């Protein structure tokens, strides 16, 4: 009996992520985090950022799971935005994308993705990438019929990084507290 409890205890310890200690009187529910040892490590409280997973590109197709919803939209009245560490790759675009300032050249990162990601149906599409910089909206990544139909995002992509080392994710930032405006 004791052994069973002991084993159960071990299993729960392994599978249940550690919740963080309270912040004042407020619970900090998983996956929110206050440090390296609790919550979800993809949330970095000291750098005011967290990374979410980009939506699946449906297997063997080139559509985003979010196509019907227009892509990713953050509420503008909340203190989160899409950080400038994201390189966004757009696939299966319409010709009119070429009028945009995005990088749709044959050396674009999206071409590397198309060549290397075997599960993806995005092959030889008109595709582009851009760095999410401050000159564009920090609240949405748009996909639509008539525009680009699939996207993914890579955090801290550096030139020369091989595709299998890319860190897929969408890094969101929030405003540090107590900053005077
Ligand atoms: C890309 O989009 C077009 C037009 O919506 C669609 O017909 C085509 O199947 C898409 N390509 C792939 C690989 O899914
Ligand atoms: C497009 O991106 C690639 C990869 O970063 C870069 O080598 C190339 O110079 C860019 N081309 C344009 C036209 O910006
Ligand atoms: C996004 O949020 C960060 C942190 O709050 C801020 O420094 C940055 O200026 C914001 N960018 C935009 C375009 O709002």
mmCIF file of C-alpha atoms and ligand atoms in Angstrom:
data_model
loop_
_atom_site.group_PDB
_atom_site.id
_atom_site.type_symbol
_atom_site.label_atom_id
_atom_site.label_comp_id
_atom_site.label_asym_id
_atom_site.label_seq_id
_atom_site.Cartn_x
_atom_site.Cartn_y
_atom_site.Cartn_z
ATOM 1 C CA UNK A 1 0.000 0.000 0.000
ATOM 2 C CA UNK A 2 2.707 2.395 0.998
ATOM 3 C CA UNK A 3 4.612 1.543 -2.159
ATOM 4 C CA UNK A 4 1.590 2.364 -4.301
ATOM 5 C CA UNK A 5 1.174 5.742 -2.632
ATOM 6 C CA UNK A 6 4.839 6.351 -3.047
ATOM 7 C CA UNK A 7 4.713 5.542 -6.748
ATOM 8 C CA UNK A 8 1.555 7.597 -7.246
ATOM 9 C CA UNK A 9 3.297 10.446 -5.515
ATOM 10 C CA UNK A 10 6.204 10.159 -7.898
ATOM 11 C CA UNK A 11 3.917 10.097 -10.918
ATOM 12 C CA UNK A 12 1.998 13.154 -9.781
ATOM 13 C CA UNK A 13 5.232 14.926 -9.076
ATOM 14 C CA UNK A 14 6.524 14.211 -12.541
ATOM 15 C CA UNK A 15 3.336 15.002 -14.431
ATOM 16 C CA UNK A 16 1.973 17.952 -12.441
ATOM 17 C CA UNK A 17 3.917 21.107 -13.216
ATOM 18 C CA UNK A 18 4.899 23.141 -10.205
ATOM 19 C CA UNK A 19 2.599 26.020 -9.502
ATOM 20 C CA UNK A 20 4.284 29.220 -8.450
ATOM 21 C CA UNK A 21 4.023 30.692 -4.963
ATOM 22 C CA UNK A 22 1.330 33.281 -4.470
ATOM 23 C CA UNK A 23 1.996 36.844 -5.507
ATOM 24 C CA UNK A 24 0.700 38.756 -2.487
ATOM 25 C CA UNK A 25 -2.732 37.282 -2.011
ATOM 26 C CA UNK A 26 -3.090 36.303 -5.669
ATOM 27 C CA UNK A 27 -2.714 32.765 -6.943
ATOM 28 C CA UNK A 28 -0.361 32.410 -9.900
ATOM 29 C CA UNK A 29 -2.087 29.667 -11.896
ATOM 30 C CA UNK A 30 -0.106 27.406 -14.194
ATOM 31 C CA UNK A 31 1.249 28.115 -16.818
ATOM 32 C CA UNK A 32 1.886 31.627 -15.533
ATOM 33 C CA UNK A 33 5.274 31.852 -13.985
ATOM 34 C CA UNK A 34 7.290 33.894 -11.535
ATOM 35 C CA UNK A 35 10.657 32.318 -12.148
ATOM 36 C CA UNK A 36 12.660 29.472 -13.609
ATOM 37 C CA UNK A 37 11.463 26.824 -11.189
ATOM 38 C CA UNK A 38 7.702 27.059 -11.497
ATOM 39 C CA UNK A 39 5.016 27.586 -14.080
ATOM 40 C CA UNK A 40 5.864 27.117 -17.726
ATOM 41 C CA UNK A 41 9.469 27.916 -18.631
ATOM 42 C CA UNK A 42 8.349 29.358 -21.996
ATOM 43 C CA UNK A 43 7.052 32.305 -19.942
ATOM 44 C CA UNK A 44 9.896 34.588 -18.965
ATOM 45 C CA UNK A 45 8.682 36.992 -16.287
ATOM 46 C CA UNK A 46 11.867 38.997 -15.972
ATOM 47 C CA UNK A 47 11.996 39.695 -19.706
ATOM 48 C CA UNK A 48 8.217 40.312 -19.858
ATOM 49 C CA UNK A 49 7.627 37.846 -22.607
ATOM 50 C CA UNK A 50 6.056 34.506 -23.348
ATOM 51 C CA UNK A 51 6.082 32.261 -26.382
ATOM 52 C CA UNK A 52 2.964 30.670 -27.822
ATOM 53 C CA UNK A 53 2.861 27.942 -30.424
ATOM 54 C CA UNK A 54 2.010 28.986 -33.963
ATOM 55 C CA UNK A 55 -1.106 27.280 -35.340
ATOM 56 C CA UNK A 56 -0.675 24.064 -37.266
ATOM 57 C CA UNK A 57 -0.384 24.279 -40.990
ATOM 58 C CA UNK A 58 -2.757 21.432 -41.892
ATOM 59 C CA UNK A 59 -0.713 18.405 -42.824
ATOM 60 C CA UNK A 60 0.062 18.136 -46.543
ATOM 61 C CA UNK A 61 -1.841 21.313 -47.289
ATOM 62 C CA UNK A 62 -0.868 24.925 -47.218
ATOM 63 C CA UNK A 63 -3.634 26.428 -45.100
ATOM 64 C CA UNK A 64 -3.394 27.754 -41.580
ATOM 65 C CA UNK A 65 -5.762 26.289 -39.046
ATOM 66 C CA UNK A 66 -6.655 29.939 -38.377
ATOM 67 C CA UNK A 67 -7.448 30.852 -41.981
ATOM 68 C CA UNK A 68 -11.171 31.157 -41.312
ATOM 69 C CA UNK A 69 -10.467 33.579 -38.449
ATOM 70 C CA UNK A 70 -8.072 35.793 -40.365
ATOM 71 C CA UNK A 71 -4.967 34.736 -38.446
ATOM 72 C CA UNK A 72 -3.748 35.835 -35.069
ATOM 73 C CA UNK A 73 -5.339 38.861 -33.472
ATOM 74 C CA UNK A 74 -4.484 40.227 -30.058
ATOM 75 C CA UNK A 75 -6.907 42.514 -28.308
ATOM 76 C CA UNK A 76 -5.452 45.995 -28.616
ATOM 77 C CA UNK A 77 -6.742 47.040 -25.229
ATOM 78 C CA UNK A 78 -4.628 44.410 -23.470
ATOM 79 C CA UNK A 79 -0.986 45.042 -22.647
ATOM 80 C CA UNK A 80 0.343 42.289 -24.948
ATOM 81 C CA UNK A 81 1.898 42.734 -28.350
ATOM 82 C CA UNK A 82 3.811 40.604 -30.841
ATOM 83 C CA UNK A 83 7.487 41.203 -30.171
ATOM 84 C CA UNK A 84 10.117 42.235 -32.659
ATOM 85 C CA UNK A 85 11.972 38.937 -32.159
ATOM 86 C CA UNK A 86 9.547 37.147 -34.456
ATOM 87 C CA UNK A 87 10.299 36.371 -38.064
ATOM 88 C CA UNK A 88 6.960 35.616 -39.671
ATOM 89 C CA UNK A 89 6.839 33.310 -42.692
ATOM 90 C CA UNK A 90 3.831 33.560 -44.990
ATOM 91 C CA UNK A 91 2.919 30.895 -47.558
ATOM 92 C CA UNK A 92 0.604 30.320 -50.475
ATOM 93 C CA UNK A 93 0.256 34.027 -51.151
ATOM 94 C CA UNK A 94 -1.485 35.823 -53.984
ATOM 95 C CA UNK A 95 0.543 37.756 -56.517
ATOM 96 C CA UNK A 96 -0.447 41.077 -54.965
ATOM 97 C CA UNK A 97 1.901 40.290 -52.051
ATOM 98 C CA UNK A 98 4.741 41.288 -54.363
ATOM 99 C CA UNK A 99 3.615 44.914 -54.047
ATOM 100 C CA UNK A 100 4.356 44.749 -50.318
ATOM 101 C CA UNK A 101 7.742 45.404 -48.751
ATOM 102 C CA UNK A 102 7.987 41.777 -47.585
ATOM 103 C CA UNK A 103 10.925 39.621 -48.599
ATOM 104 C CA UNK A 104 9.504 37.210 -51.178
ATOM 105 C CA UNK A 105 12.811 36.543 -52.906
ATOM 106 C CA UNK A 106 14.280 33.137 -53.700
ATOM 107 C CA UNK A 107 16.540 33.547 -50.643
ATOM 108 C CA UNK A 108 13.654 34.235 -48.261
ATOM 109 C CA UNK A 109 13.551 32.027 -45.143
ATOM 110 C CA UNK A 110 10.184 30.770 -46.345
ATOM 111 C CA UNK A 111 11.944 29.011 -49.211
ATOM 112 C CA UNK A 112 14.188 27.170 -46.747
ATOM 113 C CA UNK A 113 11.105 26.111 -44.814
ATOM 114 C CA UNK A 114 9.415 24.852 -47.972
ATOM 115 C CA UNK A 115 12.497 22.883 -48.939
ATOM 116 C CA UNK A 116 13.102 21.321 -45.512
ATOM 117 C CA UNK A 117 9.805 20.818 -43.666
ATOM 118 C CA UNK A 118 8.607 17.475 -44.967
ATOM 119 C CA UNK A 119 5.183 17.317 -43.302
ATOM 120 C CA UNK A 120 4.139 20.652 -44.694
ATOM 121 C CA UNK A 121 2.211 20.917 -47.947
ATOM 122 C CA UNK A 122 3.726 24.341 -48.538
ATOM 123 C CA UNK A 123 6.034 23.593 -51.451
ATOM 124 C CA UNK A 124 6.928 26.015 -54.214
ATOM 125 C CA UNK A 125 4.236 28.478 -53.172
ATOM 126 C CA UNK A 126 4.600 32.199 -53.511
ATOM 127 C CA UNK A 127 5.927 32.860 -50.037
ATOM 128 C CA UNK A 128 7.550 35.659 -48.079
ATOM 129 C CA UNK A 129 8.988 36.510 -44.708
ATOM 130 C CA UNK A 130 9.219 39.623 -42.629
ATOM 131 C CA UNK A 131 10.580 40.679 -39.306
ATOM 132 C CA UNK A 132 7.854 41.876 -36.988
ATOM 133 C CA UNK A 133 9.236 45.346 -36.495
ATOM 134 C CA UNK A 134 7.759 48.468 -35.023
ATOM 135 C CA UNK A 135 6.678 49.848 -38.406
ATOM 136 C CA UNK A 136 3.745 47.453 -38.602
ATOM 137 C CA UNK A 137 0.935 46.406 -36.349
ATOM 138 C CA UNK A 138 2.120 44.516 -33.321
ATOM 139 C CA UNK A 139 -1.301 43.006 -32.713
ATOM 140 C CA UNK A 140 -1.944 40.741 -35.646
ATOM 141 C CA UNK A 141 -0.524 38.258 -38.124
ATOM 142 C CA UNK A 142 -2.901 38.143 -41.020
ATOM 143 C CA UNK A 143 -3.836 35.191 -43.205
ATOM 144 C CA UNK A 144 -6.722 35.291 -45.656
ATOM 145 C CA UNK A 145 -7.952 33.961 -48.948
ATOM 146 C CA UNK A 146 -6.743 36.506 -51.473
ATOM 147 C CA UNK A 147 -3.642 37.175 -49.369
ATOM 148 C CA UNK A 148 -1.440 34.523 -47.789
ATOM 149 C CA UNK A 149 -3.146 31.377 -46.563
ATOM 150 C CA UNK A 150 -0.651 29.934 -44.112
ATOM 151 C CA UNK A 151 1.934 31.230 -41.693
ATOM 152 C CA UNK A 152 4.367 30.242 -39.057
ATOM 153 C CA UNK A 153 6.751 32.219 -36.908
ATOM 154 C CA UNK A 154 10.289 31.711 -35.676
ATOM 155 C CA UNK A 155 11.740 33.398 -32.595
ATOM 156 C CA UNK A 156 15.232 34.891 -32.772
ATOM 157 C CA UNK A 157 15.966 33.565 -36.245
ATOM 158 C CA UNK A 158 19.530 34.274 -37.260
ATOM 159 C CA UNK A 159 20.878 34.060 -40.805
ATOM 160 C CA UNK A 160 22.464 30.681 -41.385
ATOM 161 C CA UNK A 161 20.488 28.825 -38.689
ATOM 162 C CA UNK A 162 19.506 25.441 -40.145
ATOM 163 C CA UNK A 163 15.755 24.856 -40.367
ATOM 164 C CA UNK A 164 15.810 21.969 -37.883
ATOM 165 C CA UNK A 165 17.233 24.316 -35.246
ATOM 166 C CA UNK A 166 14.571 26.983 -35.718
ATOM 167 C CA UNK A 167 12.640 27.890 -32.638
ATOM 168 C CA UNK A 168 9.045 27.957 -33.873
ATOM 169 C CA UNK A 169 6.889 30.206 -31.759
ATOM 170 C CA UNK A 170 5.205 33.558 -31.481
ATOM 171 C CA UNK A 171 6.831 35.672 -28.837
ATOM 172 C CA UNK A 172 4.463 38.022 -27.054
ATOM 173 C CA UNK A 173 5.628 40.874 -24.908
ATOM 174 C CA UNK A 174 3.871 42.761 -22.205
ATOM 175 C CA UNK A 175 4.473 46.059 -20.609
ATOM 176 C CA UNK A 176 6.676 45.958 -17.538
ATOM 177 C CA UNK A 177 4.787 47.283 -14.526
ATOM 178 C CA UNK A 178 5.484 50.659 -12.949
ATOM 179 C CA UNK A 179 6.994 52.255 -16.019
ATOM 180 C CA UNK A 180 6.141 55.925 -16.107
ATOM 181 C CA UNK A 181 4.633 57.214 -19.363
HETATM 182 C C1 LIG B 1 -3.016 27.466 -51.949
HETATM 183 O O1 LIG B 1 -4.174 28.267 -52.120
HETATM 184 C C2 LIG B 1 -4.936 27.940 -53.254
HETATM 185 C C3 LIG B 1 -6.036 28.975 -53.423
HETATM 186 O O2 LIG B 1 -6.805 29.102 -52.261
HETATM 187 C C4 LIG B 1 -5.464 26.538 -53.127
HETATM 188 O O3 LIG B 1 -6.252 26.189 -54.247
HETATM 189 C C5 LIG B 1 -4.289 25.591 -53.002
HETATM 190 O O4 LIG B 1 -4.758 24.281 -52.765
HETATM 191 C C6 LIG B 1 -3.377 26.020 -51.864
HETATM 192 N N1 LIG B 1 -2.170 25.213 -51.897
HETATM 193 C C7 LIG B 1 -1.986 24.192 -51.077
HETATM 194 C C8 LIG B 1 -0.695 23.466 -51.258
HETATM 195 O O5 LIG B 1 -2.772 23.889 -50.184
HETATM 196 C C1 LIG B 2 15.678 38.295 -48.147
HETATM 197 O O1 LIG B 2 16.062 37.560 -47.013
HETATM 198 C C2 LIG B 2 17.261 36.836 -47.163
HETATM 199 C C3 LIG B 2 17.442 36.007 -45.900
HETATM 200 O O2 LIG B 2 17.476 36.832 -44.769
HETATM 201 C C4 LIG B 2 18.400 37.816 -47.395
HETATM 202 O O3 LIG B 2 19.605 37.108 -47.583
HETATM 203 C C5 LIG B 2 18.102 38.657 -48.635
HETATM 204 O O4 LIG B 2 19.094 39.646 -48.804
HETATM 205 C C6 LIG B 2 16.737 39.323 -48.501
HETATM 206 N N1 LIG B 2 16.395 39.960 -49.773
HETATM 207 C C7 LIG B 2 15.822 41.147 -49.840
HETATM 208 C C8 LIG B 2 15.470 41.622 -51.193
HETATM 209 O O5 LIG B 2 15.606 41.829 -48.844
HETATM 210 C C1 LIG B 3 5.267 46.283 -27.661
HETATM 211 O O1 LIG B 3 5.462 46.153 -26.278
HETATM 212 C C2 LIG B 3 6.770 46.489 -25.834
HETATM 213 C C3 LIG B 3 6.824 46.192 -24.357
HETATM 214 O O2 LIG B 3 5.734 46.746 -23.718
HETATM 215 C C4 LIG B 3 7.070 47.942 -26.163
HETATM 216 O O3 LIG B 3 8.395 48.247 -25.783
HETATM 217 C C5 LIG B 3 6.896 48.151 -27.642
HETATM 218 O O4 LIG B 3 7.081 49.522 -27.939
HETATM 219 C C6 LIG B 3 5.520 47.727 -28.072
HETATM 220 N N1 LIG B 3 5.426 47.909 -29.490
HETATM 221 C C7 LIG B 3 4.385 48.506 -30.040
HETATM 222 C C8 LIG B 3 4.472 48.775 -31.486
HETATM 223 O O5 LIG B 3 3.400 48.842 -29.397
#
